[in-house]
Amino acid sequence: MKVGVLALQGDFREHIRMLRRLGVTAVEVRQAEQLADLDGLIIPGGESTTIGKLATQFGLMEPLRRFGAERPIWGTCAGMIFLARDIGRDQPLLGLMDISVNRNAFGRQVDSFEAALEVSGLEDQPFKAIFIRAPLVTEVDEPAGVEILARLEDGGIVAVRQGHLLATAFHTELTGDDRLHHMFIEMIQKHQPTAAAS
Ligand code: GLN
């Protein structure tokens, strides 16, 4: 299995490290040609406006959309924003997931925080999630197949899956807990490219 991490900006190195620790071949992706032989892709946290601007400049928007129509992508934090269909403002988005997202949803007072999350599929123990200027999912299109995997105590949606697409509002690569990386690898293993093309 070969998994790419979009390496335009943000904390792609940490994701590469986590994947390699799990025995997966992981590569930094900066060019459309590199998508060809990947089984899945992670879009890391960082700054979604910068990631969008660079992806546009490097001609990656359409190749990434085609990739995500058929193969698994996981967006964390800025990556979640980049995957969303709508964020209520104008910046380049892949629009692959039927979710609305509010950027910087927690405001300045709570720039970053940690939460012990119950994540569906990871019931053995809570996931220690780190939120850094994090987004929140404000709407999910359930008829389109979006499932909610985790909420904050106040109900705020912070992890969702839609078929072969996964999005988390928090950083999953900074704590050493590799269960979400493991979940994504399992999604890739179970994925049947021909059946999921849309
Ligand atoms: N606030 C950032 C954005 O809007 C996301 C922060 C992050 O990825 N940690 O893109």
mmCIF file of C-alpha atoms and ligand atoms in Angstrom:
data_model
loop_
_atom_site.group_PDB
_atom_site.id
_atom_site.type_symbol
_atom_site.label_atom_id
_atom_site.label_comp_id
_atom_site.label_asym_id
_atom_site.label_seq_id
_atom_site.Cartn_x
_atom_site.Cartn_y
_atom_site.Cartn_z
ATOM 1 C CA MET A 1 0.000 0.000 0.000
ATOM 2 C CA LYS A 2 1.243 3.477 -0.864
ATOM 3 C CA VAL A 3 -0.268 6.555 0.777
ATOM 4 C CA GLY A 4 0.532 10.140 -0.181
ATOM 5 C CA VAL A 5 0.479 13.198 2.046
ATOM 6 C CA LEU A 6 -0.185 16.510 0.312
ATOM 7 C CA ALA A 7 2.980 18.435 1.123
ATOM 8 C CA LEU A 8 2.258 21.997 -0.012
ATOM 9 C CA GLN A 9 2.140 23.459 3.493
ATOM 10 C CA GLY A 10 1.323 22.370 7.037
ATOM 11 C CA ASP A 11 2.281 19.383 9.150
ATOM 12 C CA PHE A 12 2.699 16.765 6.440
ATOM 13 C CA ARG A 13 5.930 15.409 7.959
ATOM 14 C CA GLU A 14 4.147 14.230 11.103
ATOM 15 C CA HIS A 15 1.603 12.301 9.024
ATOM 16 C CA ILE A 16 4.394 10.696 6.991
ATOM 17 C CA ARG A 17 6.068 9.634 10.229
ATOM 18 C CA MET A 18 2.858 8.099 11.598
ATOM 19 C CA LEU A 19 2.200 6.191 8.367
ATOM 20 C CA ARG A 20 5.736 4.823 8.213
ATOM 21 C CA ARG A 21 5.477 3.718 11.826
ATOM 22 C CA LEU A 22 2.449 1.686 10.788
ATOM 23 C CA GLY A 23 4.487 0.037 8.043
ATOM 24 C CA VAL A 24 2.896 1.936 5.150
ATOM 25 C CA THR A 25 4.904 3.386 2.251
ATOM 26 C CA ALA A 26 4.311 7.137 2.577
ATOM 27 C CA VAL A 27 5.342 9.864 0.148
ATOM 28 C CA GLU A 28 5.158 13.659 0.024
ATOM 29 C CA VAL A 29 2.939 14.788 -2.851
ATOM 30 C CA ARG A 30 3.450 18.087 -4.680
ATOM 31 C CA GLN A 31 2.663 17.204 -8.286
ATOM 32 C CA ALA A 32 -0.368 15.761 -10.019
ATOM 33 C CA GLU A 33 1.675 12.948 -11.619
ATOM 34 C CA GLN A 34 2.500 11.628 -8.163
ATOM 35 C CA LEU A 35 -1.166 10.798 -7.527
ATOM 36 C CA ALA A 36 -1.184 8.073 -10.171
ATOM 37 C CA ASP A 37 0.020 5.139 -8.095
ATOM 38 C CA LEU A 38 -1.363 6.124 -4.682
ATOM 39 C CA ASP A 39 -3.971 4.079 -2.816
ATOM 40 C CA GLY A 40 -4.971 6.990 -0.601
ATOM 41 C CA LEU A 41 -4.079 10.569 0.310
ATOM 42 C CA ILE A 42 -3.925 12.620 3.507
ATOM 43 C CA ILE A 43 -4.402 16.392 3.410
ATOM 44 C CA PRO A 44 -2.752 17.759 6.554
ATOM 45 C CA GLY A 45 -3.501 20.598 8.929
ATOM 46 C CA GLY A 46 -1.999 23.977 8.211
ATOM 47 C CA GLU A 47 -3.622 26.983 6.590
ATOM 48 C CA SER A 48 -6.411 26.102 4.183
ATOM 49 C CA THR A 49 -6.115 29.381 2.250
ATOM 50 C CA THR A 50 -2.416 28.704 1.581
ATOM 51 C CA ILE A 51 -3.004 25.059 0.691
ATOM 52 C CA GLY A 52 -5.789 26.133 -1.702
ATOM 53 C CA LYS A 53 -3.685 28.852 -3.283
ATOM 54 C CA LEU A 54 -0.705 26.557 -3.851
ATOM 55 C CA ALA A 55 -2.893 23.707 -5.118
ATOM 56 C CA THR A 56 -4.396 26.124 -7.658
ATOM 57 C CA GLN A 57 -0.955 27.395 -8.720
ATOM 58 C CA PHE A 58 0.427 23.875 -9.100
ATOM 59 C CA GLY A 59 -2.549 22.725 -11.188
ATOM 60 C CA LEU A 60 -3.624 20.246 -8.526
ATOM 61 C CA MET A 61 -7.291 21.163 -8.038
ATOM 62 C CA GLU A 62 -8.811 19.015 -10.797
ATOM 63 C CA PRO A 63 -6.388 16.095 -10.329
ATOM 64 C CA LEU A 64 -7.214 16.057 -6.605
ATOM 65 C CA ARG A 65 -10.959 16.144 -7.345
ATOM 66 C CA ARG A 66 -10.611 13.229 -9.760
ATOM 67 C CA PHE A 67 -8.499 11.336 -7.236
ATOM 68 C CA GLY A 68 -11.074 11.882 -4.483
ATOM 69 C CA ALA A 69 -13.960 10.792 -6.688
ATOM 70 C CA GLU A 70 -12.427 7.326 -6.743
ATOM 71 C CA ARG A 71 -9.886 6.889 -3.994
ATOM 72 C CA PRO A 72 -9.749 7.522 -0.241
ATOM 73 C CA ILE A 73 -8.774 10.936 1.095
ATOM 74 C CA TRP A 74 -8.516 11.976 4.731
ATOM 75 C CA GLY A 75 -8.406 15.681 5.560
ATOM 76 C CA THR A 76 -7.344 16.865 9.009
ATOM 77 C CA CYS A 77 -8.110 20.392 10.174
ATOM 78 C CA ALA A 78 -7.184 22.651 7.214
ATOM 79 C CA GLY A 79 -7.520 19.459 5.157
ATOM 80 C CA MET A 80 -11.107 19.099 6.370
ATOM 81 C CA ILE A 81 -11.848 22.664 5.296
ATOM 82 C CA PHE A 82 -10.285 21.990 1.879
ATOM 83 C CA LEU A 83 -12.481 18.895 1.368
ATOM 84 C CA ALA A 84 -15.736 20.679 2.261
ATOM 85 C CA ARG A 85 -18.402 21.764 -0.185
ATOM 86 C CA ASP A 86 -19.130 25.020 1.599
ATOM 87 C CA ILE A 87 -17.389 27.217 4.170
ATOM 88 C CA GLY A 88 -19.388 30.406 3.707
ATOM 89 C CA ARG A 89 -16.539 32.361 2.135
ATOM 90 C CA ASP A 90 -14.570 32.437 -1.044
ATOM 91 C CA GLN A 91 -11.382 30.375 -1.164
ATOM 92 C CA PRO A 92 -10.354 27.379 -3.283
ATOM 93 C CA LEU A 93 -12.038 24.185 -2.034
ATOM 94 C CA LEU A 94 -12.112 20.673 -3.431
ATOM 95 C CA GLY A 95 -15.819 20.419 -2.548
ATOM 96 C CA LEU A 96 -15.641 16.625 -2.374
ATOM 97 C CA MET A 97 -17.577 16.177 0.881
ATOM 98 C CA ASP A 98 -21.182 17.179 1.462
ATOM 99 C CA ILE A 99 -20.453 19.131 4.623
ATOM 100 C CA SER A 100 -20.460 22.786 5.606
ATOM 101 C CA VAL A 101 -17.584 23.909 7.761
ATOM 102 C CA ASN A 102 -16.953 26.968 9.891
ATOM 103 C CA ARG A 103 -13.272 27.958 9.863
ATOM 104 C CA ASN A 104 -11.667 29.082 13.120
ATOM 105 C CA ALA A 105 -14.895 28.167 14.848
ATOM 106 C CA PHE A 106 -13.577 28.538 18.366
ATOM 107 C CA GLY A 107 -12.363 32.120 18.154
ATOM 108 C CA ARG A 108 -9.350 33.638 19.840
ATOM 109 C CA GLN A 109 -10.183 32.797 23.430
ATOM 110 C CA VAL A 110 -9.773 29.108 22.818
ATOM 111 C CA ASP A 111 -7.191 29.137 20.085
ATOM 112 C CA SER A 112 -6.211 25.609 20.910
ATOM 113 C CA PHE A 113 -7.361 22.970 23.344
ATOM 114 C CA GLU A 114 -7.430 19.263 23.946
ATOM 115 C CA ALA A 115 -10.456 17.036 24.259
ATOM 116 C CA ALA A 116 -10.962 13.364 25.009
ATOM 117 C CA LEU A 117 -13.288 12.285 22.217
ATOM 118 C CA GLU A 118 -15.505 9.278 21.785
ATOM 119 C CA VAL A 119 -14.891 8.326 18.175
ATOM 120 C CA SER A 120 -17.174 5.792 16.585
ATOM 121 C CA GLY A 121 -15.080 2.785 15.605
ATOM 122 C CA LEU A 122 -12.486 3.510 18.313
ATOM 123 C CA GLU A 123 -14.570 2.543 21.307
ATOM 124 C CA ASP A 124 -11.772 1.016 23.399
ATOM 125 C CA GLN A 125 -10.744 4.386 24.841
ATOM 126 C CA PRO A 126 -11.241 8.106 24.170
ATOM 127 C CA PHE A 127 -9.070 9.753 21.533
ATOM 128 C CA LYS A 128 -6.958 12.623 22.843
ATOM 129 C CA ALA A 129 -7.641 15.216 20.170
ATOM 130 C CA ILE A 130 -5.684 18.449 19.766
ATOM 131 C CA PHE A 131 -7.615 21.360 18.277
ATOM 132 C CA ILE A 132 -5.543 24.255 16.885
ATOM 133 C CA ARG A 133 -7.544 27.136 15.411
ATOM 134 C CA ALA A 134 -9.822 24.327 14.448
ATOM 135 C CA PRO A 135 -12.871 24.222 12.206
ATOM 136 C CA LEU A 136 -16.274 22.793 13.129
ATOM 137 C CA VAL A 137 -18.665 20.968 10.870
ATOM 138 C CA THR A 138 -21.899 22.948 10.885
ATOM 139 C CA GLU A 139 -23.975 20.850 8.464
ATOM 140 C CA VAL A 140 -23.835 17.318 7.164
ATOM 141 C CA ASP A 141 -25.839 15.944 4.271
ATOM 142 C CA GLU A 142 -26.943 12.627 5.745
ATOM 143 C CA PRO A 143 -28.981 11.532 2.705
ATOM 144 C CA ALA A 144 -25.749 11.959 0.679
ATOM 145 C CA GLY A 145 -24.132 9.447 3.040
ATOM 146 C CA VAL A 146 -22.230 11.609 5.519
ATOM 147 C CA GLU A 147 -21.834 9.858 8.886
ATOM 148 C CA ILE A 148 -20.895 11.653 12.083
ATOM 149 C CA LEU A 149 -18.017 9.887 13.871
ATOM 150 C CA ALA A 150 -17.328 12.263 16.759
ATOM 151 C CA ARG A 151 -18.789 15.235 18.570
ATOM 152 C CA LEU A 152 -17.530 17.544 21.289
ATOM 153 C CA GLU A 153 -19.416 17.508 24.583
ATOM 154 C CA ASP A 154 -21.494 20.479 23.433
ATOM 155 C CA GLY A 155 -22.544 18.571 20.307
ATOM 156 C CA GLY A 156 -20.151 20.227 17.838
ATOM 157 C CA ILE A 157 -19.307 17.835 15.016
ATOM 158 C CA VAL A 158 -15.575 17.182 14.666
ATOM 159 C CA ALA A 159 -15.202 13.949 12.678
ATOM 160 C CA VAL A 160 -17.182 12.722 9.668
ATOM 161 C CA ARG A 161 -16.970 10.083 6.975
ATOM 162 C CA GLN A 162 -18.639 9.974 3.595
ATOM 163 C CA GLY A 163 -17.916 6.687 1.850
ATOM 164 C CA HIS A 164 -14.181 6.664 1.183
ATOM 165 C CA LEU A 165 -13.661 10.247 2.422
ATOM 166 C CA LEU A 166 -12.754 11.022 6.034
ATOM 167 C CA ALA A 167 -12.428 14.409 7.740
ATOM 168 C CA THR A 168 -11.349 15.356 11.253
ATOM 169 C CA ALA A 169 -11.267 18.881 12.686
ATOM 170 C CA PHE A 170 -8.415 18.096 15.045
ATOM 171 C CA HIS A 171 -4.790 17.088 14.759
ATOM 172 C CA THR A 172 -4.308 13.354 14.907
ATOM 173 C CA GLU A 173 -0.604 13.266 14.182
ATOM 174 C CA LEU A 174 0.765 15.080 17.216
ATOM 175 C CA THR A 175 -0.048 12.762 20.101
ATOM 176 C CA GLY A 176 1.350 9.399 19.076
ATOM 177 C CA ASP A 177 -2.148 7.853 19.077
ATOM 178 C CA ASP A 178 -2.201 6.143 15.701
ATOM 179 C CA ARG A 179 -5.713 4.705 15.820
ATOM 180 C CA LEU A 180 -7.176 7.152 13.300
ATOM 181 C CA HIS A 181 -4.300 6.515 10.897
ATOM 182 C CA HIS A 182 -5.032 2.851 11.365
ATOM 183 C CA MET A 183 -8.733 3.453 10.645
ATOM 184 C CA PHE A 184 -7.828 5.293 7.431
ATOM 185 C CA ILE A 185 -5.530 2.454 6.342
ATOM 186 C CA GLU A 186 -8.407 0.030 6.909
ATOM 187 C CA MET A 187 -10.694 2.255 4.827
ATOM 188 C CA ILE A 188 -8.121 2.047 2.013
ATOM 189 C CA GLN A 189 -7.853 -1.726 2.346
ATOM 190 C CA LYS A 190 -11.623 -2.172 2.172
ATOM 191 C CA HIS A 191 -12.088 0.305 -0.657
ATOM 192 C CA GLN A 192 -13.167 -1.033 -4.049
ATOM 193 C CA PRO A 193 -12.222 1.702 -6.557
ATOM 194 C CA THR A 194 -14.612 0.592 -9.290
ATOM 195 C CA ALA A 195 -17.679 0.404 -7.038
ATOM 196 C CA ALA A 196 -17.113 3.816 -5.497
ATOM 197 C CA ALA A 197 -16.392 5.928 -8.559
ATOM 198 C CA SER A 198 -18.842 8.787 -8.859
HETATM 199 N N1 GLN B 1 -7.371 27.743 10.895
HETATM 200 C C1 GLN B 1 -6.788 26.991 9.832
HETATM 201 C C2 GLN B 1 -7.495 27.247 8.511
HETATM 202 O O1 GLN B 1 -8.428 27.958 8.471
HETATM 203 C C3 GLN B 1 -6.800 25.505 10.150
HETATM 204 C C4 GLN B 1 -5.938 25.262 11.349
HETATM 205 C C5 GLN B 1 -5.231 23.952 11.340
HETATM 206 O O2 GLN B 1 -5.141 23.247 10.338
HETATM 207 N N2 GLN B 1 -4.694 23.626 12.478
HETATM 208 O O3 GLN B 1 -7.125 26.699 7.522
#
